[in-house]
Each structure stands twice: as C-alpha cells, then as structure tokens.
Coordinates of N, CA and C in Angstrom, one line a residue:
M1 N 73.3 128.2 91.5 CA 74.4 127.7 92.3 C 75.2 126.6 91.5
L2 N 76.5 126.8 91.4 CA 77.3 125.8 90.7 C 78.1 125.0 91.7
L3 N 78.4 123.8 91.4 CA 79.3 123.0 92.2 C 80.7 123.5 92.1
H4 N 81.3 123.8 93.3 CA 82.7 124.3 93.3 C 83.7 123.2 93.2
H5 N 83.6 122.2 94.1 CA 84.6 121.1 94.1 C 84.0 119.8 94.8
V6 N 84.6 118.7 94.4 CA 84.3 117.4 95.1 C 85.6 116.9 95.6
A7 N 85.6 116.5 96.9 CA 86.9 115.9 97.5 C 86.7 114.5 97.7
M8 N 87.6 113.7 97.2 CA 87.6 112.2 97.4 C 88.8 111.8 98.2
R9 N 88.6 111.2 99.3 CA 89.7 110.8 100.2 C 90.1 109.3 99.8
T10 N 91.4 109.0 99.8 CA 91.9 107.7 99.4 C 93.1 107.4 100.1
R11 N 93.4 106.1 100.3 CA 94.6 105.6 100.8 C 95.7 105.4 99.7
D12 N 95.3 105.4 98.5 CA 96.2 105.2 97.4 C 96.0 106.3 96.3
L13 N 96.7 107.4 96.6 CA 96.5 108.6 95.7 C 96.9 108.3 94.3
A14 N 98.1 107.6 94.1 CA 98.5 107.4 92.7 C 97.5 106.6 91.9
R15 N 96.9 105.6 92.6 CA 96.0 104.7 91.9 C 94.7 105.5 91.5
L16 N 94.3 106.4 92.4 CA 93.1 107.2 92.1 C 93.4 108.2 91.0
E17 N 94.6 108.8 91.1 CA 95.0 109.7 90.0 C 95.0 109.0 88.7
A18 N 95.6 107.8 88.6 CA 95.7 107.1 87.4 C 94.3 106.8 86.8
F19 N 93.3 106.6 87.7 CA 92.0 106.3 87.2 C 91.3 107.6 86.6
Y20 N 91.3 108.7 87.4 CA 90.6 109.9 87.0 C 91.4 110.7 85.9
A21 N 92.7 110.8 86.1 CA 93.4 111.6 85.1 C 93.8 110.7 83.9
G22 N 94.2 109.5 84.2 CA 94.7 108.6 83.1 C 93.5 108.1 82.3
L23 N 92.7 107.3 83.0 CA 91.6 106.6 82.3 C 90.4 107.6 81.9
L24 N 90.0 108.4 82.8 CA 88.9 109.3 82.4 C 89.4 110.6 81.7
G25 N 90.6 110.9 81.8 CA 91.2 112.0 81.0 C 91.1 113.4 81.7
M26 N 90.9 113.5 83.0 CA 90.8 114.8 83.6 C 92.2 115.4 83.8
A27 N 92.4 116.6 83.5 CA 93.7 117.3 83.6 C 94.1 117.6 85.0
V28 N 95.4 117.3 85.4 CA 95.9 117.7 86.7 C 96.2 119.2 86.7
T29 N 95.6 119.9 87.6 CA 95.8 121.4 87.7 C 96.6 121.8 88.9
R30 N 96.8 120.9 89.9 CA 97.6 121.3 91.0 C 98.0 120.0 91.8
R31 N 99.2 120.0 92.3 CA 99.6 118.9 93.1 C 100.3 119.4 94.4
D32 N 99.9 118.8 95.5 CA 100.5 119.2 96.8 C 101.2 118.0 97.4
G33 N 102.4 117.8 96.8 CA 103.2 116.6 97.2 C 102.5 115.3 97.2
E34 N 102.6 114.6 98.4 CA 101.9 113.3 98.5 C 100.5 113.5 99.2
R35 N 100.1 114.8 99.4 CA 98.8 115.0 100.1 C 97.6 115.1 99.2
S36 N 97.7 115.7 98.0 CA 96.5 115.9 97.2 C 96.9 116.1 95.7
V37 N 96.0 115.8 94.9 CA 96.0 116.1 93.4 C 94.7 116.8 93.1
W38 N 94.7 117.9 92.4 CA 93.5 118.5 91.9 C 93.3 118.3 90.4
L39 N 92.1 117.9 90.0 CA 91.8 117.7 88.7 C 90.7 118.6 88.2
D40 N 90.7 118.8 86.9 CA 89.7 119.7 86.3 C 88.6 118.8 85.6
A41 N 87.4 119.0 86.0 CA 86.2 118.3 85.4 C 85.4 119.4 84.8
A42 N 85.9 120.0 83.6 CA 85.2 121.0 82.9 C 84.8 122.2 83.8
G43 N 85.8 122.6 84.6 CA 85.5 123.8 85.5 C 85.2 123.5 87.0
T44 N 84.9 122.2 87.2 CA 84.7 121.8 88.6 C 85.9 121.1 89.1
I45 N 86.4 121.4 90.3 CA 87.6 120.8 90.8 C 87.3 119.5 91.4
V46 N 88.0 118.5 91.1 CA 87.9 117.2 91.7 C 89.2 117.0 92.5
M47 N 89.1 117.1 93.8 CA 90.3 116.9 94.7 C 90.4 115.5 95.1
L48 N 91.6 114.9 94.9 CA 91.9 113.6 95.4 C 92.9 113.9 96.5
E49 N 92.5 113.4 97.7 CA 93.3 113.7 98.9 C 93.6 112.4 99.7
R50 N 94.8 112.4 100.2 CA 95.3 111.2 101.0 C 94.5 111.1 102.3
A51 N 93.9 110.0 102.5 CA 93.1 109.7 103.7 C 94.0 109.2 104.8
E52 N 93.6 109.5 106.0 CA 94.3 109.0 107.2 C 93.8 107.5 107.4
E53 N 94.7 106.7 108.1 CA 94.3 105.3 108.3 C 93.1 105.1 109.1
A54 N 92.8 106.0 110.0 CA 91.6 105.9 110.9 C 90.3 106.2 110.2
E55 N 90.4 106.9 109.0 CA 89.1 107.2 108.3 C 88.4 106.0 107.8
P56 N 87.1 106.1 107.8 CA 86.3 104.9 107.2 C 86.5 104.9 105.7
R57 N 86.5 103.7 105.2 CA 86.6 103.5 103.7 C 85.2 103.7 103.1
V58 N 85.2 103.7 101.8 CA 83.9 103.8 101.0 C 83.1 102.5 101.3
P59 N 81.9 102.7 101.8 CA 81.1 101.5 102.1 C 80.9 100.6 100.9
D60 N 81.1 99.3 101.0 CA 80.8 98.3 99.9 C 79.4 98.5 99.4
G61 N 79.3 98.5 98.1 CA 78.0 98.5 97.5 C 77.2 99.8 97.6
T62 N 77.9 100.9 98.1 CA 77.2 102.2 98.3 C 76.5 102.6 97.0
L63 N 75.4 103.2 97.1 CA 74.7 103.7 95.9 C 74.8 105.2 95.8
E64 N 75.6 105.8 96.7 CA 75.9 107.2 96.5 C 76.7 107.4 95.2
L65 N 76.6 108.5 94.6 CA 77.0 108.6 93.2 C 77.6 110.0 92.9
I66 N 78.6 110.0 92.1 CA 79.1 111.2 91.4 C 78.9 111.0 89.9
A67 N 78.2 111.9 89.3 CA 77.9 111.8 87.9 C 78.6 112.9 87.1
F68 N 79.4 112.5 86.1 CA 80.1 113.5 85.2 C 79.4 113.6 83.9
R69 N 79.2 114.8 83.4 CA 78.5 115.0 82.1 C 79.5 114.8 81.0
I70 N 79.0 114.0 80.0 CA 79.8 113.8 78.8 C 78.9 114.1 77.6
E71 N 79.5 114.2 76.4 CA 78.7 114.3 75.2 C 78.2 113.0 74.7
P72 N 77.1 112.9 74.1 CA 76.6 111.6 73.7 C 77.6 110.8 72.8
K73 N 78.3 111.5 72.0 CA 79.2 110.8 71.1 C 80.5 110.3 71.8
E74 N 80.7 110.7 73.0 CA 81.8 110.2 73.8 C 81.5 108.9 74.6
R75 N 80.3 108.6 74.7 CA 79.9 107.4 75.5 C 80.6 106.1 75.1
A76 N 80.6 105.8 73.8 CA 81.2 104.6 73.3 C 82.7 104.6 73.5
V77 N 83.4 105.8 73.4 CA 84.8 105.9 73.7 C 85.1 105.5 75.1
Y78 N 84.4 106.1 76.1 CA 84.6 105.8 77.5 C 84.3 104.4 77.8
K79 N 83.3 103.8 77.2 CA 83.0 102.4 77.5 C 84.1 101.5 77.0
E80 N 84.7 101.8 75.9 CA 85.9 101.1 75.4 C 87.1 101.2 76.3
R81 N 87.3 102.4 76.8 CA 88.4 102.6 77.8 C 88.2 101.8 79.0
L82 N 87.0 101.9 79.6 CA 86.7 101.1 80.8 C 86.9 99.7 80.6
A83 N 86.4 99.1 79.5 CA 86.6 97.7 79.2 C 88.1 97.3 79.0
A84 N 88.9 98.2 78.4 CA 90.3 97.9 78.2 C 91.1 97.9 79.5
H85 N 90.5 98.6 80.5 CA 91.2 98.7 81.8 C 90.6 97.7 82.8
G86 N 89.6 96.9 82.4 CA 89.0 95.9 83.2 C 88.0 96.5 84.2
V87 N 87.5 97.6 83.9 CA 86.5 98.3 84.8 C 85.1 97.8 84.4
A88 N 84.4 97.1 85.3 CA 83.1 96.6 84.9 C 82.0 97.6 84.9
I89 N 81.2 97.6 83.9 CA 80.0 98.5 83.9 C 78.9 97.8 84.8
E90 N 78.5 98.5 85.7 CA 77.5 98.0 86.7 C 76.1 98.1 86.2
A91 N 75.8 99.2 85.5 CA 74.4 99.4 85.0 C 74.5 100.4 83.9
E92 N 73.4 100.5 83.1 CA 73.3 101.5 82.0 C 71.8 101.8 81.8
T93 N 71.6 103.1 81.5 CA 70.3 103.6 81.0 C 70.5 104.1 79.6
S94 N 69.5 104.7 79.1 CA 69.6 105.3 77.7 C 70.6 106.5 77.7
F95 N 70.9 107.0 78.9 CA 71.7 108.2 78.9 C 73.0 108.1 79.8
T96 N 73.1 107.0 80.6 CA 74.1 107.0 81.6 C 74.7 105.6 81.8
T97 N 76.0 105.6 82.0 CA 76.8 104.4 82.2 C 77.3 104.5 83.7
Y98 N 77.1 103.4 84.5 CA 77.5 103.4 85.9 C 78.7 102.3 86.1
F99 N 79.6 102.7 86.9 CA 80.7 101.8 87.2 C 81.3 102.3 88.6
R100 N 82.4 101.7 89.0 CA 83.0 102.0 90.3 C 84.5 102.4 90.1
D101 N 84.9 103.4 90.9 CA 86.3 103.8 90.9 C 87.1 102.8 91.7
P102 N 88.4 102.8 91.7 CA 89.2 101.8 92.5 C 88.9 101.8 94.0
D103 N 88.4 102.8 94.6 CA 88.0 102.8 96.0 C 86.6 102.3 96.2
G104 N 85.8 102.0 95.2 CA 84.5 101.5 95.3 C 83.4 102.6 95.2
R105 N 83.7 103.8 94.9 CA 82.7 104.9 94.7 C 81.9 104.6 93.4
R106 N 80.6 104.8 93.5 CA 79.8 104.6 92.3 C 80.0 105.9 91.4
I107 N 80.4 105.7 90.2 CA 80.6 106.8 89.2 C 79.7 106.6 88.0
A108 N 79.2 107.8 87.5 CA 78.4 107.7 86.3 C 78.9 108.7 85.3
L109 N 78.8 108.3 84.0 CA 79.0 109.2 82.9 C 77.7 109.4 82.2
S110 N 77.2 110.6 82.1 CA 75.8 110.8 81.6 C 75.8 111.9 80.6
H111 N 74.9 111.7 79.6 CA 74.6 112.8 78.6 C 73.2 113.2 78.7
Y112 N 72.5 112.9 79.8 CA 71.1 113.3 80.0 C 71.0 114.8 79.9
P113 N 70.1 115.4 79.2 CA 68.9 114.8 78.5 C 69.1 114.6 77.0
D114 N 70.4 114.7 76.6 CA 70.7 114.6 75.1 C 70.7 113.2 74.6
E115 N 69.9 112.9 73.6 CA 69.9 111.6 73.0 C 71.3 111.2 72.4
E116 N 71.5 110.0 72.3 CA 72.8 109.5 71.7 C 72.7 109.6 70.2

C-alpha cells in the first residue's frame, strides 16, 4: 500500500505554499483558486487547503509528524535553507532533522536507513 495524499488545512494558504513549494522545493501541480494548492512530493500529493475559521488549529507542541524522504547528501542543503529562513531545528538523529511548518506541524526530513 502506498500513501496517496496528505491534506493540510491552513488559514494562510500563501504562507504554507511558500514554505512547502518555496523553501522545501515541492512542485505545484494543481491550483484551485484560493481553495487549494497541490504539491508533488516524489509522487505523493501534498494538498494544502484553506481551512474554515471554525476548524481547530494545529495543537501547540503536537508530536504528530509528517516525514519526507530525502537523500543523505541533501540533508546539509535543507539545513542551510531552514537556517536561512529562520526555521528552528527542533531535534536531530543520525538520519532525521525535525522542525515545524508555519502552522506548527512537526515535519521531518529523513534519509533512514541510508547513512550520511
């Protein structure tokens, strides 16, 4: 079974698009006006969707996680990009770098099980 898509709801679609498409480099594959933007994460669709005001926000400090696979040689490049945009690294292991997106979701870039 493969992951088909991930949907992330947000009150600030442009800000989230700038983070995932601009900073992390995911290609925009579809746009539905001001309602949604679809991104390509190596074949998995990442849907950014406008949230309704009544929807709950991402809980502060949540440990729920979305992890994206990267190549070991890309890790240093992503860490430099994150630092240049003021994104704090929350934690690291030998294989994975953890940080938060603008809405507070915990995100990881991982090359497990490949050594750096």
